[in-house]
CSV table of C-alpha atoms in Angstrom, one decimal:
chain,number,residue,atom,x,y,z
A,111,MET,CA,12.3,4.6,10.9
A,112,ASP,CA,11.9,2.1,8.0
A,113,GLY,CA,14.6,0.9,5.9
A,114,SER,CA,12.9,-1.0,3.2
A,115,ARG,CA,9.2,-1.3,2.4
A,116,LYS,CA,7.7,-3.8,0.1
A,117,ILE,CA,4.1,-3.0,-1.0
A,118,SER,CA,2.4,-6.0,-2.5
A,119,VAL,CA,-0.8,-6.6,-4.2
A,120,SER,CA,-1.9,-9.3,-1.9
A,121,PRO,CA,0.0,-11.1,0.7
A,122,ARG,CA,2.1,-8.3,2.0
A,123,PRO,CA,3.1,-4.7,2.0
A,124,CYS,CA,3.5,-1.7,4.0
A,125,SER,CA,6.4,-1.6,6.3
A,126,GLY,CA,8.9,-3.7,4.9
A,127,ARG,CA,8.0,-1.4,2.3
A,128,ARG,CA,6.9,-3.9,-0.3
A,129,VAL,CA,3.5,-3.6,-1.8
A,130,LEU,CA,2.1,-6.5,-3.7
A,131,ALA,CA,-0.7,-6.5,-6.2
A,132,LYS,CA,-3.9,-8.3,-5.2
A,133,LYS,CA,-4.9,-11.6,-6.7
A,134,ARG,CA,-8.3,-10.4,-7.6
A,135,GLY,CA,-10.0,-7.1,-7.2
A,136,ILE,CA,-12.5,-6.9,-4.3
A,137,GLY,CA,-12.4,-3.2,-3.6
A,138,GLY,CA,-10.8,-1.5,-0.6
A,139,ILE,CA,-12.3,-3.7,2.1
A,140,ASP,CA,-9.7,-6.5,1.9
A,141,ASN,CA,-6.9,-6.0,4.3
A,142,LYS,CA,-4.6,-8.8,3.1
A,143,PHE,CA,-2.2,-6.3,1.8
A,144,VAL,CA,-1.5,-5.1,5.3
A,145,ASN,CA,0.0,-8.5,6.4
A,146,SER,CA,1.9,-7.0,9.2
A,147,VAL,CA,4.1,-10.1,9.9
A,148,ASN,CA,5.6,-9.8,6.5
A,149,LYS,CA,5.9,-6.1,6.8
A,150,LEU,CA,7.9,-6.5,10.0
A,151,HIS,CA,9.9,-9.3,8.3
A,152,ARG,CA,11.0,-6.8,5.7
A,153,ARG,CA,11.6,-3.8,7.9
A,154,GLU,CA,15.2,-2.7,8.0
A,155,ILE,CA,16.3,0.2,10.0
A,156,CYS,CA,18.7,2.9,8.9
A,157,SER,CA,20.5,5.0,11.4
A,158,LYS,CA,21.7,8.5,12.2
A,159,ARG,CA,25.3,9.2,13.0
A,160,HIS,CA,24.7,10.5,16.5
A,161,ARG,CA,23.2,8.4,19.3
A,162,ALA,CA,23.5,10.8,22.3
A,163,PHE,CA,20.3,10.1,24.2
A,164,THR,CA,20.8,8.6,27.6
A,165,VAL,CA,18.1,6.9,29.7
A,166,THR,CA,17.5,10.2,31.5
A,167,ASP,CA,17.1,12.1,28.2
A,168,ALA,CA,14.6,9.6,27.0
A,169,GLN,CA,12.6,9.8,30.2
A,170,ASP,CA,12.6,13.5,30.1
A,171,ARG,CA,11.4,13.5,26.5
A,172,PHE,CA,8.3,11.5,27.4
A,173,ARG,CA,7.8,12.7,30.9
A,174,ASN,CA,4.8,15.1,30.4
A,175,ILE,CA,3.4,13.6,27.2
A,176,ARG,CA,-0.4,13.7,27.1
A,177,LEU,CA,-3.4,13.6,24.7
A,178,GLN,CA,-3.4,16.9,22.9
A,179,GLU,CA,-5.4,16.6,19.7
A,180,GLU,CA,-7.8,14.4,17.8
A,181,TYR,CA,-8.3,14.2,14.0
A,182,ASP,CA,-11.0,12.4,12.1
A,183,THR,CA,-10.4,10.7,8.7
A,184,HIS,CA,-14.0,10.0,8.2
A,185,ASP,CA,-16.2,12.0,5.9
A,186,PRO,CA,-19.7,10.5,5.6
A,187,LYS,CA,-20.3,12.3,2.3
A,188,GLY,CA,-17.0,11.1,0.8
A,189,HIS,CA,-14.3,13.4,-0.5
A,190,CYS,CA,-16.2,13.9,-3.7
A,191,SER,CA,-19.7,13.2,-4.9
A,192,MET,CA,-18.7,10.2,-7.1
A,193,VAL,CA,-16.7,8.4,-4.5
A,194,LEU,CA,-17.0,4.6,-4.1
A,195,PRO,CA,-19.6,3.6,-1.4
A,196,PHE,CA,-17.1,1.7,0.8
A,197,LEU,CA,-14.8,4.8,0.9
A,198,ARG,CA,-17.6,6.6,2.7
A,199,LYS,CA,-17.6,4.1,5.6
A,200,ARG,CA,-15.8,4.7,8.8
A,201,SER,CA,-12.8,2.2,9.0
A,202,LYS,CA,-9.8,1.7,11.1
A,203,ILE,CA,-6.4,3.5,10.6
A,204,ILE,CA,-3.8,1.1,9.2
A,205,GLU,CA,-0.9,3.5,8.6
A,206,ILE,CA,0.4,6.9,9.8
A,207,VAL,CA,3.2,8.8,8.3
A,208,ALA,CA,4.4,12.3,9.4
A,209,ALA,CA,6.4,14.6,7.2
A,210,ARG,CA,7.4,18.0,8.5
A,211,ASP,CA,4.2,19.5,9.9
A,212,ILE,CA,1.8,17.2,8.1
A,213,VAL,CA,0.3,14.0,9.5
A,214,PHE,CA,-1.0,11.5,6.9
A,215,ALA,CA,-3.5,8.8,8.1
A,216,LEU,CA,-4.5,5.9,5.9
A,217,ALA,CA,-7.7,4.1,6.6
A,218,GLN,CA,-8.4,0.4,5.8
A,219,SER,CA,-11.0,1.5,3.3
A,220,GLY,CA,-8.3,3.2,1.2
A,221,VAL,CA,-9.0,6.8,2.1
A,222,CYS,CA,-6.0,8.8,3.1
A,223,ALA,CA,-6.3,12.2,4.8
A,224,ALA,CA,-3.7,14.9,5.5
A,225,PHE,CA,-3.8,17.1,8.6
A,226,ASN,CA,-1.8,20.2,9.4
A,227,ARG,CA,-0.2,20.0,12.9
A,228,GLU,CA,0.1,23.8,13.1
A,229,THR,CA,-3.6,24.5,12.5
A,230,ASN,CA,-4.9,21.1,13.4
A,231,GLN,CA,-7.2,21.2,10.3
A,232,ARG,CA,-7.7,18.6,7.7
A,233,ILE,CA,-5.9,19.8,4.6
A,234,CYS,CA,-7.2,17.4,2.0
A,235,PHE,CA,-7.8,13.8,1.0
A,236,LEU,CA,-5.0,12.2,-1.0
A,237,ASN,CA,-7.4,10.2,-3.2
A,238,VAL,CA,-7.5,12.2,-6.4
A,239,THR,CA,-10.1,10.2,-8.3
A,240,PRO,CA,-13.4,8.8,-7.1
A,241,ASP,CA,-12.3,5.2,-7.5
A,242,GLU,CA,-8.8,5.4,-6.0
A,243,VAL,CA,-8.1,3.0,-3.1
A,244,ILE,CA,-4.7,3.9,-1.5
A,245,ARG,CA,-2.8,0.9,-0.3
A,246,SER,CA,0.2,2.4,1.3
A,247,LEU,CA,2.3,5.5,1.9
A,248,PHE,CA,6.0,6.2,1.7
A,249,TYR,CA,7.7,9.5,2.6
A,250,ASN,CA,10.7,10.1,0.2
A,251,LYS,CA,13.0,12.3,2.2
A,252,ASN,CA,15.3,12.5,-0.8
A,253,ASN,CA,13.0,15.0,-2.6
A,254,ASP,CA,10.5,15.8,0.2
A,255,SER,CA,7.6,14.1,-1.4
A,256,LEU,CA,4.9,11.5,-0.5
A,257,ILE,CA,4.6,8.4,-2.6
A,258,THR,CA,1.1,6.8,-2.7
A,259,VAL,CA,0.6,3.3,-3.9
A,260,SER,CA,-3.0,2.8,-5.1
A,261,ALA,CA,-5.4,0.4,-6.9
A,262,TYR,CA,-8.4,1.5,-8.9
A,263,ALA,CA,-11.9,0.2,-9.6
A,264,SER,CA,-11.4,0.9,-13.3
A,265,ASP,CA,-9.1,-2.2,-13.5
A,266,ASN,CA,-10.9,-4.2,-10.7
A,267,PHE,CA,-8.2,-3.3,-8.2
A,268,SER,CA,-5.8,-5.8,-9.9
A,269,SER,CA,-2.7,-3.7,-10.3
A,270,LEU,CA,-0.7,-1.0,-8.4
A,271,LYS,CA,-0.1,2.5,-9.5
A,272,CYS,CA,2.4,4.8,-7.8
A,273,ARG,CA,2.3,8.6,-7.6
A,274,SER,CA,4.7,11.1,-6.2
A,275,THR,CA,3.5,14.4,-4.8
A,276,ARG,CA,5.7,17.1,-3.2
A,277,ILE,CA,4.8,17.9,0.4
A,278,GLU,CA,4.6,21.6,-0.5
A,279,TYR,CA,1.7,20.8,-2.9
A,280,ILE,CA,-0.1,18.8,-0.3
A,281,ARG,CA,0.3,21.6,2.2
A,282,ARG,CA,-1.4,23.9,-0.3
A,283,GLY,CA,-4.3,21.4,-0.7
A,284,LYS,CA,-3.3,20.3,-4.2
A,285,PRO,CA,-2.9,16.5,-4.0
A,286,ASP,CA,-3.5,16.2,-7.7
A,287,ALA,CA,-0.3,18.1,-8.5
A,288,GLY,CA,1.8,14.9,-8.3
A,289,PHE,CA,3.0,12.7,-11.1
A,290,ALA,CA,2.8,9.0,-11.9
A,291,LEU,CA,5.8,6.7,-11.3
A,292,PHE,CA,6.9,3.4,-13.0
A,293,GLU,CA,4.2,3.7,-15.7
A,294,SER,CA,6.1,1.2,-17.8
A,295,GLU,CA,5.8,-1.5,-15.2
A,296,SER,CA,2.9,-4.0,-15.0
A,297,LEU,CA,2.5,-4.4,-11.3
A,298,LYS,CA,-0.2,-7.0,-11.3
A,299,TRP,CA,-0.3,-10.0,-9.0
A,300,PRO,CA,2.2,-11.3,-7.9
A,301,GLY,CA,4.0,-8.1,-8.9
A,302,PHE,CA,5.2,-5.6,-6.3
A,303,VAL,CA,7.0,-2.4,-5.6
A,304,GLU,CA,9.5,-2.1,-2.7
A,305,PHE,CA,10.9,1.2,-1.3
A,306,ASP,CA,14.4,0.9,0.2
A,307,ASP,CA,15.2,3.9,2.2
A,308,VAL,CA,18.6,2.6,3.4
A,309,ASN,CA,20.1,2.4,-0.1
A,310,GLY,CA,17.9,5.0,-1.7
A,311,LYS,CA,16.5,2.5,-4.2
A,312,VAL,CA,13.1,1.2,-5.5
A,313,LEU,CA,12.7,-2.4,-6.5
A,314,THR,CA,9.8,-3.4,-8.8
A,315,TYR,CA,8.7,-6.8,-10.0
A,316,SER,CA,6.7,-7.2,-13.1
A,317,ALA,CA,5.1,-10.7,-13.0
A,318,GLN,CA,4.0,-10.4,-16.6
A,319,ASP,CA,7.6,-10.8,-17.9
A,320,SER,CA,9.4,-11.9,-14.7
A,321,ILE,CA,11.7,-8.9,-14.6
A,322,TYR,CA,12.9,-7.1,-11.5
A,323,LYS,CA,14.0,-3.5,-12.0
A,324,VAL,CA,16.0,-1.2,-9.6
A,325,PHE,CA,15.3,2.5,-9.7
A,326,ASP,CA,17.0,5.5,-8.0
A,327,LEU,CA,14.8,6.9,-5.2
A,328,LYS,CA,16.2,10.4,-5.8
A,329,ASN,CA,15.0,10.8,-9.4
A,330,TYR,CA,13.2,7.5,-10.2
A,331,THR,CA,15.6,6.7,-13.1
A,332,MET,CA,16.0,3.0,-13.9
A,333,LEU,CA,19.5,1.7,-13.0
A,334,TYR,CA,19.4,-1.9,-14.1
A,335,SER,CA,17.1,-5.0,-14.4
A,336,ILE,CA,17.3,-8.6,-13.4
A,337,SER,CA,15.6,-11.2,-15.6
A,338,ASP,CA,15.6,-14.7,-14.2
A,339,LYS,CA,12.5,-16.8,-13.8
A,340,ASN,CA,14.3,-19.0,-11.2
A,341,VAL,CA,14.6,-16.1,-8.7
A,342,GLN,CA,12.1,-16.8,-5.9
A,343,GLU,CA,12.8,-13.9,-3.6
A,344,ILE,CA,15.0,-10.8,-3.2
A,345,LYS,CA,16.2,-9.5,0.2
A,346,ILE,CA,17.8,-6.1,0.5
A,347,SER,CA,20.6,-5.1,2.9
A,348,PRO,CA,22.8,-2.0,3.0
A,349,GLY,CA,24.8,-2.0,-0.2
A,350,ILE,CA,23.7,-5.5,-1.4
A,351,MET,CA,20.8,-7.7,-2.5
A,352,LEU,CA,20.4,-11.4,-1.9
A,353,LEU,CA,18.9,-13.4,-4.7
A,354,ILE,CA,17.3,-16.6,-3.5
A,355,PHE,CA,16.7,-19.1,-6.3
A,356,THR,CA,14.4,-22.1,-6.7
A,357,LYS,CA,15.3,-24.6,-4.0
A,358,ALA,CA,17.0,-27.9,-5.1
A,359,SER,CA,16.6,-31.1,-3.1
A,360,SER,CA,19.6,-30.6,-0.9
A,361,HIS,CA,20.6,-26.9,-1.3
A,362,VAL,CA,19.4,-23.5,-2.3
A,363,PRO,CA,21.3,-21.4,-4.9
A,364,LEU,CA,22.1,-17.9,-3.7
A,365,LYS,CA,23.7,-14.8,-5.3
A,366,ILE,CA,24.8,-11.5,-3.7
A,367,LEU,CA,24.6,-8.5,-5.9
A,368,SER,CA,25.8,-4.9,-5.5
A,369,ILE,CA,22.7,-2.8,-5.0
A,370,GLU,CA,24.3,0.1,-7.0
A,371,ASP,CA,24.8,-1.6,-10.3
A,372,GLY,CA,23.7,-5.2,-10.0
A,373,THR,CA,27.2,-6.7,-10.2
A,374,VAL,CA,27.4,-10.2,-8.9
A,375,LEU,CA,29.6,-10.2,-5.8
A,376,LYS,CA,29.3,-13.8,-4.8
A,377,SER,CA,27.5,-16.9,-6.0
A,378,PHE,CA,27.2,-20.0,-3.9
A,379,ASN,CA,24.9,-22.9,-2.8
A,380,HIS,CA,23.8,-23.3,0.8
A,381,LEU,CA,23.2,-26.9,1.9
A,382,LEU,CA,19.8,-27.8,3.3
A,383,HIS,CA,18.3,-30.7,5.1
A,384,ARG,CA,16.3,-32.7,2.6
A,385,ASN,CA,12.6,-32.7,2.8
A,386,LYS,CA,12.5,-30.0,5.5
A,387,LYS,CA,10.6,-26.8,5.0
A,388,VAL,CA,12.6,-23.6,5.0
A,389,ASP,CA,11.3,-21.3,7.7
A,390,PHE,CA,13.3,-18.3,6.5
A,391,ILE,CA,16.4,-17.1,4.8
A,392,GLU,CA,17.5,-13.6,5.7
A,393,GLN,CA,20.6,-11.5,4.8
A,394,PHE,CA,22.2,-8.9,7.1
A,395,ASN,CA,25.4,-7.4,5.6
A,396,GLU,CA,27.8,-10.4,5.5
A,397,LYS,CA,25.6,-12.6,7.7
A,398,LEU,CA,23.2,-15.1,6.2
A,399,LEU,CA,20.5,-16.4,8.6
A,400,VAL,CA,18.9,-19.7,7.6
A,401,LYS,CA,16.3,-21.7,9.6
A,402,GLN,CA,14.5,-24.9,8.6
A,403,GLU,CA,11.6,-26.5,10.3
A,404,ASN,CA,12.7,-28.2,13.6
A,405,GLU,CA,16.3,-27.4,12.9
A,406,ASN,CA,18.9,-25.2,14.5
A,407,LEU,CA,19.4,-21.6,13.3
A,408,GLN,CA,22.4,-21.3,11.0
A,409,ILE,CA,24.3,-18.0,10.9
A,410,LEU,CA,26.7,-18.1,7.9
A,411,ASP,CA,29.4,-15.5,7.3
A,412,VAL,CA,29.5,-15.4,3.5
A,413,ARG,CA,33.0,-13.9,3.5
A,414,ASN,CA,34.7,-17.0,4.9
A,415,PHE,CA,31.8,-19.4,5.2
A,416,GLU,CA,32.2,-19.7,8.9
A,417,LEU,CA,29.1,-21.3,10.3
A,418,THR,CA,27.5,-20.7,13.7
A,419,GLU,CA,24.5,-22.7,14.9
A,420,VAL,CA,22.0,-21.8,17.6
A,421,SER,CA,20.0,-24.6,19.1
A,422,ARG,CA,16.4,-24.8,18.0
A,423,THR,CA,15.4,-24.9,21.7
A,424,GLU,CA,17.1,-21.5,22.3
A,425,PHE,CA,16.1,-19.8,19.1
A,426,MET,CA,12.5,-20.7,18.0
A,427,THR,CA,11.3,-19.5,14.6
A,428,PRO,CA,10.0,-15.9,15.1
A,429,SER,CA,7.1,-14.4,13.2
A,430,ALA,CA,9.1,-11.3,12.3
A,431,PHE,CA,12.5,-9.6,12.3
A,432,ILE,CA,13.9,-6.1,12.6
A,433,PHE,CA,17.5,-5.6,11.7
A,434,LEU,CA,19.4,-2.9,13.6
A,435,TYR,CA,22.3,-1.9,11.4
A,436,GLU,CA,23.9,0.6,13.7
A,437,ASN,CA,24.1,-1.9,16.6
A,438,GLN,CA,24.8,-5.0,14.6
A,439,LEU,CA,21.8,-6.7,16.3
A,440,PHE,CA,18.4,-7.9,15.3
A,441,LEU,CA,15.0,-8.0,17.0
A,442,THR,CA,12.7,-11.1,16.9
A,443,PHE,CA,9.0,-11.1,17.5
A,444,ARG,CA,7.2,-14.2,18.8
A,445,ASN,CA,4.0,-14.7,20.8
A,446,ARG,CA,3.7,-11.0,21.6
A,447,THR,CA,7.2,-10.8,23.0
A,448,VAL,CA,10.3,-9.0,21.7
A,449,ALA,CA,13.9,-10.1,22.0
A,450,VAL,CA,17.3,-8.8,20.9
A,451,TRP,CA,20.0,-11.0,19.4
A,452,ASN,CA,23.5,-10.6,18.1
A,453,PHE,CA,25.1,-12.4,15.2
A,454,ARG,CA,26.9,-14.8,17.4
A,455,GLY,CA,23.5,-16.2,18.1
A,456,GLU,CA,23.4,-14.9,21.7
A,457,LEU,CA,20.3,-13.4,23.4
A,458,VAL,CA,21.2,-9.8,24.2
A,459,THR,CA,18.0,-8.4,25.7
A,460,SER,CA,14.6,-9.6,26.9
A,461,PHE,CA,12.2,-6.7,27.4
A,462,GLU,CA,10.5,-6.2,30.7
A,463,ASP,CA,6.8,-5.1,30.9
A,464,HIS,CA,6.5,-5.3,27.1
A,465,LEU,CA,3.7,-7.7,26.1
A,466,LEU,CA,2.5,-6.5,22.7
A,467,TRP,CA,-1.2,-5.9,22.3
A,468,HIS,CA,-1.5,-7.5,18.8
A,469,PRO,CA,-0.5,-11.2,18.5
A,470,ASP,CA,0.4,-10.7,14.8
A,471,CYS,CA,3.4,-8.4,15.4
A,472,ASN,CA,1.7,-5.5,13.7
A,473,THR,CA,4.5,-3.3,12.7
A,474,ASN,CA,2.1,-0.4,12.4
A,475,ASN,CA,2.0,-0.5,16.2
A,476,ILE,CA,5.7,-0.5,16.6
A,477,TYR,CA,8.2,2.3,16.1
A,478,ILE,CA,12.0,2.2,16.4
A,479,THR,CA,13.9,5.5,16.7
A,480,SER,CA,16.5,6.2,14.0
A,481,ASP,CA,19.2,6.1,16.6
A,482,GLN,CA,18.0,2.5,17.3
A,483,ASP,CA,18.0,3.1,21.1
A,484,LEU,CA,14.2,3.1,21.7
A,485,ILE,CA,11.3,0.9,20.8
A,486,ILE,CA,7.8,2.4,21.1
A,487,SER,CA,5.0,-0.1,21.1
A,488,TYR,CA,1.3,-0.6,21.8
A,489,CYS,CA,1.2,-3.1,24.6
A,490,LYS,CA,-1.1,-4.8,27.1
A,491,ALA,CA,-1.7,-2.6,30.0
A,492,ASP,CA,-0.8,-3.3,33.6
A,493,SER,CA,-2.9,-6.0,35.3
A,494,ASP,CA,-3.5,-3.5,38.1
A,495,ASP,CA,-4.6,-0.7,35.8
A,496,HIS,CA,-8.4,-1.1,36.3
A,497,LEU,CA,-9.2,1.6,33.7
A,498,SER,CA,-7.4,-0.3,31.0
A,499,GLU,CA,-8.1,-3.9,31.9
A,500,GLY,CA,-9.5,-5.8,28.9
A,501,ILE,CA,-10.2,-2.6,27.0
A,502,ALA,CA,-7.3,-0.2,26.6
A,503,GLY,CA,-3.6,-0.9,26.2
A,504,SER,CA,-0.6,1.3,26.9
A,505,ILE,CA,2.1,2.9,24.8
A,506,ASN,CA,5.4,1.7,26.1
A,507,ILE,CA,8.8,3.3,25.5
A,508,SER,CA,11.6,0.9,26.1
A,509,ASN,CA,15.4,0.9,25.8
A,510,ILE,CA,16.5,-1.6,23.2
A,511,LEU,CA,19.9,-2.5,24.7
A,512,THR,CA,18.7,-2.9,28.3
A,513,GLY,CA,15.1,-4.0,27.8
A,514,LYS,CA,14.0,-1.4,30.5
A,515,CYS,CA,10.7,0.3,30.2
A,516,LEU,CA,11.5,4.0,30.4
A,517,ALA,CA,8.1,5.5,30.0
A,518,LYS,CA,4.5,4.5,29.6
A,519,ILE,CA,1.4,6.3,28.4
A,520,LYS,CA,-1.6,4.6,30.0
A,521,ALA,CA,-5.2,5.3,31.0
A,522,SER,CA,-4.9,5.6,34.7
A,523,ASN,CA,-4.8,9.1,36.2
A,524,SER,CA,-6.1,10.4,32.8
A,525,PHE,CA,-8.8,12.5,34.5
A,526,SER,CA,-6.5,14.4,36.9
A,527,SER,CA,-5.3,17.9,36.1
A,528,GLU,CA,-1.6,16.9,36.3
A,529,CYS,CA,0.4,13.9,35.0
A,530,SER,CA,1.9,11.6,37.5
A,531,CYS,CA,5.4,11.2,36.2
A,532,SER,CA,7.2,9.2,38.8
A,533,GLY,CA,8.0,5.8,37.3
A,534,ASN,CA,5.1,5.5,34.9
A,535,PHE,CA,4.1,8.4,32.7
A,536,SER,CA,0.4,8.5,32.1
A,537,GLY,CA,-1.4,10.1,29.2
A,538,CYS,CA,-3.5,12.9,30.5
A,539,CYS,CA,-6.7,14.3,28.9
A,540,ASN,CA,-6.9,17.5,30.9
A,541,LYS,CA,-9.9,19.3,29.3
A,542,SER,CA,-9.3,22.4,31.5
A,543,ASN,CA,-5.8,22.8,30.2
A,544,LYS,CA,-5.4,26.1,28.3
A,545,HIS,CA,-4.2,24.3,25.2
A,546,MET,CA,-7.3,22.2,25.1
A,547,HIS,CA,-9.9,24.9,24.8
A,548,SER,CA,-9.6,25.0,21.1
A,549,SER,CA,-9.1,21.3,20.8
A,550,ARG,CA,-11.6,19.0,19.0
A,551,ILE,CA,-10.9,16.1,21.3
A,552,ARG,CA,-14.0,14.0,22.0
A,553,SER,CA,-12.2,11.0,23.4
A,554,THR,CA,-10.7,10.5,26.9
A,555,ALA,CA,-7.2,9.2,27.1
A,556,ALA,CA,-8.6,5.8,28.1
A,557,GLU,CA,-10.8,5.8,24.9
A,558,ALA,CA,-7.9,6.9,22.8
A,559,LEU,CA,-5.8,4.0,24.1
A,560,GLU,CA,-8.5,1.4,23.1
A,561,ASP,CA,-7.6,-0.8,20.1
A,562,ILE,CA,-4.9,1.3,18.6
A,563,THR,CA,-4.4,0.1,15.1
A,564,ALA,CA,-1.5,2.3,14.0
A,565,LEU,CA,1.3,4.2,15.7
A,566,PHE,CA,4.0,6.7,14.5
A,567,TYR,CA,6.6,8.7,16.4
A,568,ASP,CA,7.7,12.1,15.0
A,569,GLU,CA,11.2,12.4,16.3
A,570,GLU,CA,11.6,16.0,15.3
A,571,ARG,CA,8.4,17.2,17.1
A,572,ASN,CA,8.7,14.6,19.8
A,573,GLU,CA,5.0,13.6,19.3
A,574,ILE,CA,3.3,10.2,19.1
A,575,TYR,CA,0.4,9.7,16.7
A,576,THR,CA,-2.0,6.8,17.1
A,577,GLY,CA,-4.9,5.7,15.1
A,578,ASN,CA,-7.8,3.5,16.1
A,579,ARG,CA,-10.6,1.3,14.7
A,580,HIS,CA,-12.9,4.3,14.5
A,581,GLY,CA,-10.7,6.1,12.0
A,582,LEU,CA,-9.6,8.7,14.6
A,583,VAL,CA,-6.0,9.9,15.0
A,584,HIS,CA,-4.8,11.1,18.4
A,585,VAL,CA,-1.8,13.3,19.0
A,586,TRP,CA,0.2,12.6,22.2
A,587,SER,CA,2.6,15.5,22.9
A,588,ASN,CA,4.3,17.6,25.6
């Protein structure tokens, strides 16, 4: 589902996929690197060619979905005898990635476990040394491998190290069969690595020498570098990169580069209101979105410099964006609500029955299908759902273009032998079900829906995976 992911060492990382290095090493307990607002801010969605699912198809896909399996990432003894103490502690799931028949679950402590969906057994831990704290995961579909971004106690967790391991090796229980990436780069604070799935590129920033480098995601060869200490930020869109330079008193210098070879396609200044904070600058293909504090949203077409303004009373600064390239739309997140806009500055969709559970727009609890037709989110449960009130939320599946809630996995009716699938689709925990006899499920559906901290939808298997604060992963499937 992701387009770009920046993994930072401190303020941000995972799902935009930028991972930053941390300012100072304090082990794997600090969760600043999972700043979900920034992750959502960076998340850009690539698309498939075919978008054939109708509303009925979507409802059918989720009609009988129920709790089927439970995995535990916690090993009180640690994955080896020399493991760091905090890696032995039970901690919440912060990220879930699925690749083929393997589910990867990353805990806040830095432990990452791999589970086989066919056997429902834990295959291995991805931490290959006793002091490795894994910060983030990225599945590279170009070569069917998993990239782990880690920090280590040996250097006080101050820099990032990347490793690529083929899925086949992990399936065999050999996570140490991978190889190191970007060893020449010094990814210390405020350095970062960003994985861009849309363009098939990796962007690194070495703060030590202020150099950005672009690598090919297929074979990890370096393509070109950008050396300019005045570059404040880089935003990636399909085919291009936006370079944002140090702001002047009345304007901000900008450059648009080809993502393939770094060629400068356009260089210009964008006028700003003096002494006003810049809330955000975002690039979407030929559209530039600029918003300053207490000012209107500006949408600039960089081809002809045609400017569209949206009143600040209509468009209030969101905490996060998701760009939908296929539909030429973008999502905004603000105060637990989601809205869809077009690039004429018009509100396209407001979602019904879709109040997000987490106020910080945690992208780990949101999944958008690659066809960009559905959004799957962890939401506040119905006020009339007495089993969920104040404790458990619901997993809502909504149509992005209409805002309609098509399906919902919730705690009510979870103890009945059959799912009630008229209107609302409830997650069932039917322990008498034949499939469940060999299951290790200890949680009820209501318990599994409590405080979900990570969510992932496997589109090929039509399964939803959720993780919670106890380090448990739950499989919701037909």
